[in-house]
Short mmCIF file of C-alpha atoms in Angstrom, two decimals:
data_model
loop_
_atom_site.label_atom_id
_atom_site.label_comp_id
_atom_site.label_asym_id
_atom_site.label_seq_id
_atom_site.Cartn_x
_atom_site.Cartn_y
_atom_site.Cartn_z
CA UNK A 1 -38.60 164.95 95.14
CA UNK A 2 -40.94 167.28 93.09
CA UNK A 3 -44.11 165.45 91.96
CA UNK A 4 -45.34 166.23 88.67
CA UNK A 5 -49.32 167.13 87.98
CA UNK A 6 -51.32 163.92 87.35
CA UNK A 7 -51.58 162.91 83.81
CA UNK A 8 -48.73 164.99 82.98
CA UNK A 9 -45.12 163.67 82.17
CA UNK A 10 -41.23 164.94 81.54
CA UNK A 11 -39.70 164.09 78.14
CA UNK A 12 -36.15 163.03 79.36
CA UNK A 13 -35.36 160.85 76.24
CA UNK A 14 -36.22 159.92 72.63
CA UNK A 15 -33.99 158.37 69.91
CA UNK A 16 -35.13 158.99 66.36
CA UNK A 17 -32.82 157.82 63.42
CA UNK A 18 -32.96 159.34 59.98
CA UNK A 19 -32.15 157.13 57.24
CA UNK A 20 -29.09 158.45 54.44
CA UNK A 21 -28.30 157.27 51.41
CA UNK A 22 -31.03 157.68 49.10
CA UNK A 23 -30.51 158.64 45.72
CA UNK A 24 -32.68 160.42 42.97
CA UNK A 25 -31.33 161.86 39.44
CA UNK A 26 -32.36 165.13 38.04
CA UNK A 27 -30.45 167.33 35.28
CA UNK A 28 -28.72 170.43 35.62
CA UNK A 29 -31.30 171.93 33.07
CA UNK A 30 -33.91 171.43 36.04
CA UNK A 31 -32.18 172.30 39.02
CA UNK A 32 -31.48 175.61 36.73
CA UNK A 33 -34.55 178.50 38.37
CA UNK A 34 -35.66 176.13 40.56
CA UNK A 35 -37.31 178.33 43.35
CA UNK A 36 -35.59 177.56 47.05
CA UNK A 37 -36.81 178.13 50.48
CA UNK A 38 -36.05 177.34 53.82
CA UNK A 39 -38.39 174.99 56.46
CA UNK A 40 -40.16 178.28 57.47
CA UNK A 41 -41.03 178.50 53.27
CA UNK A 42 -39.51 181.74 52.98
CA UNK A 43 -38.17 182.17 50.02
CA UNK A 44 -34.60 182.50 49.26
CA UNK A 45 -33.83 182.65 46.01
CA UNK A 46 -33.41 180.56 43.11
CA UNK A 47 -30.37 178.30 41.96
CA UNK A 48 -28.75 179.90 39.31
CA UNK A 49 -26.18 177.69 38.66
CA UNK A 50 -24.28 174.54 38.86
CA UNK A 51 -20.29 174.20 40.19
CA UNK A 52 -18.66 170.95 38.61
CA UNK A 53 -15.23 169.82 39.93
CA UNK A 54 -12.91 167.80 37.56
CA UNK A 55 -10.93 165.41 37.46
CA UNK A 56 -13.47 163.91 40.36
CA UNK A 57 -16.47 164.85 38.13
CA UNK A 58 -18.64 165.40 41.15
CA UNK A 59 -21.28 168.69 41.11
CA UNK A 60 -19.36 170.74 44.30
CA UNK A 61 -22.04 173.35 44.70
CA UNK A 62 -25.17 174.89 43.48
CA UNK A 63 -25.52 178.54 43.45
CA UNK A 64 -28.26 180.13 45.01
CA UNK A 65 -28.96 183.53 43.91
CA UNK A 66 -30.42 185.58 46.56
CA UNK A 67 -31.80 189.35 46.31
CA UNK A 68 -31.33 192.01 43.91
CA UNK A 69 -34.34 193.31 41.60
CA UNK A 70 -34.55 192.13 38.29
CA UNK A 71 -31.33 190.14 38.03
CA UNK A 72 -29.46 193.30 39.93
CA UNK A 73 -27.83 193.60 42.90
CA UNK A 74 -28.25 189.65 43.88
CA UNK A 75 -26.02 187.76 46.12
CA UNK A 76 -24.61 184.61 45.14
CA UNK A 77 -24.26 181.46 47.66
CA UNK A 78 -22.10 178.19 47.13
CA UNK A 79 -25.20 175.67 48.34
CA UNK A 80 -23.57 172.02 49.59
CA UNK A 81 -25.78 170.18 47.03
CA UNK A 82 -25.87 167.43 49.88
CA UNK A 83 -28.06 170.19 52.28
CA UNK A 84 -30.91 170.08 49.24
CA UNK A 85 -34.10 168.52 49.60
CA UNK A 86 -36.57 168.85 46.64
CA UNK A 87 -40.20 168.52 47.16
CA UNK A 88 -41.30 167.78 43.59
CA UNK A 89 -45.06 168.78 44.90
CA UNK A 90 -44.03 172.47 45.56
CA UNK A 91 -41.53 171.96 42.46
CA UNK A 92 -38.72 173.64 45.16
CA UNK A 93 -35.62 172.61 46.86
CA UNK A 94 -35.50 173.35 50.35
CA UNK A 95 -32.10 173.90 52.56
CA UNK A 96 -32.06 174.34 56.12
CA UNK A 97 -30.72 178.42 55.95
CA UNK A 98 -31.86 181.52 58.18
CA UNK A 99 -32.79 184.45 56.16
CA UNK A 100 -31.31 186.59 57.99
CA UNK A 101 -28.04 184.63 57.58
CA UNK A 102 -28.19 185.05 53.77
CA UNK A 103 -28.75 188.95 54.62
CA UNK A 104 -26.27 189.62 56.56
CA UNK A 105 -23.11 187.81 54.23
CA UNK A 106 -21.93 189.17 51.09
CA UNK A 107 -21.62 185.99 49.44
CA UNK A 108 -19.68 185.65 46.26
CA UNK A 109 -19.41 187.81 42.96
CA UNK A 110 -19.55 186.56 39.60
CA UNK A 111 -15.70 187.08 39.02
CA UNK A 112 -14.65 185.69 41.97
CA UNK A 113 -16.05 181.55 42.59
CA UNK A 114 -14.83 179.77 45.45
CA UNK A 115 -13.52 176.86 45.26
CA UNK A 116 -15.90 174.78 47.29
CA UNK A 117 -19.32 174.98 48.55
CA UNK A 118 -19.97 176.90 52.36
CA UNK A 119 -21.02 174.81 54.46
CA UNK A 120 -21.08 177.43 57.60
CA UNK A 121 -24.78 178.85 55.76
CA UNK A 122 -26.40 175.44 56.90
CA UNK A 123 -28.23 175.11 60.27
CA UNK A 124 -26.89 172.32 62.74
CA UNK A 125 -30.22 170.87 64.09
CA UNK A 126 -33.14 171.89 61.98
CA UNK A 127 -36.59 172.93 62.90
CA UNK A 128 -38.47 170.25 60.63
CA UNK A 129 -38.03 166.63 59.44
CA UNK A 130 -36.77 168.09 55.90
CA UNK A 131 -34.82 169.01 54.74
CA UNK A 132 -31.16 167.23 56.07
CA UNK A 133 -29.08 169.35 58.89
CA UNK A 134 -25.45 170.13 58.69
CA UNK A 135 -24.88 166.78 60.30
CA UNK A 136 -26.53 164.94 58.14
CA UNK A 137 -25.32 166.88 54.59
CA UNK A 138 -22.23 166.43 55.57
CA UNK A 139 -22.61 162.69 56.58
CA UNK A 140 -23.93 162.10 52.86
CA UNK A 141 -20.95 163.97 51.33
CA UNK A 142 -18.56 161.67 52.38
CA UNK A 143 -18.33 158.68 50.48
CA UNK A 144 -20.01 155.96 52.43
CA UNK A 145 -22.29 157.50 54.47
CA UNK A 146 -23.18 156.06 57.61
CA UNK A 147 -26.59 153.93 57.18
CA UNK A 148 -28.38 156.41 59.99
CA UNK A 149 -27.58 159.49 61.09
CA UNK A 150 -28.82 160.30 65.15
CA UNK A 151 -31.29 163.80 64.93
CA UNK A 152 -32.52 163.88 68.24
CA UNK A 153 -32.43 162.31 71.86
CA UNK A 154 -34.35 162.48 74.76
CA UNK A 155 -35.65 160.70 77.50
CA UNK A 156 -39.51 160.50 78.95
CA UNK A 157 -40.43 159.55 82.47
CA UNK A 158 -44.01 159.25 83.96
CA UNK A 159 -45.59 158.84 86.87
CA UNK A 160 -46.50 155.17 87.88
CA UNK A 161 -49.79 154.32 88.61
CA UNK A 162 -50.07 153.53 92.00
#
């Protein structure tokens, strides 16, 4: 058995819960522009716009626009508005996507909307406490989310003192 430097230890495991469920209102009109980023802060783009569905009456979507100079060229993203985290201090929403991700798919063009929001451009896991990961969008999109959702688990062993 391997002995481990004094004063040191092994993180084996760790339970952390995250709480769901909370709710917040804020209109369409401000959600409109609202700058996005990801947990890194890069910027990503902006949401441009708002997907209802009806008969439900439920918003499916928000679009992020991404790219493009002055309005051209831009790529269009069907957000899961369940992945969203606003930080009113920054005035931004923040959604747990990789650039590159966002870069590499063509996303959707203005003629053509899908039908529901893509929820393959979320991150399982996530690399900060904010904002939610796949996981735990999806667990608040269904209608009675679970009251906490598991993020992370590991173990820690130490050394006795002898």
């Amino acid at each position: 058995m391997s002995r481990m430097p004094e004063g040191r230890s092994e993180v084996i495991m760790e339970h952390r819960t995250r709480t769901t469920g909370e709710e917040w209102f804020m209109s369409a009109d401000d959600a409109l522009d609202k700058k996005v980023v990801n947990p890194e802060g890069d910027d990503i783009g902006e949401i441009s716009d708002v997907r209802l569905a009806f008969p439900v009456g439920r918003v499916e979507y928000m679009v992020l626009k991404y790219g493009g100079v002055l309005g051209m060229g831009a790529k269009r993203f069907a957000i899961p508005p369940e992945a969203l985290a606003y930080h009113p201090g920054n005035d931004v929403f923040v959604v747990n996507i990789d650039k590159r991700r966002l870069d590499e798919a063509s996303g959707f063009s203005e003629d053509n909307w899908p039908r529901e929001a893509d929820w393959d451009l979320i991150r399982s896991g996530r690399p900060t406490t904010e904002p939610p990961s796949r996981e735990e969008a999806e667990a608040v999109a269904r209608k009675t989310p679970p009251p906490e959702v598991v993020t992370t688990e590991r173990v820690e062993t130490r050394e006795r003192p002898r």
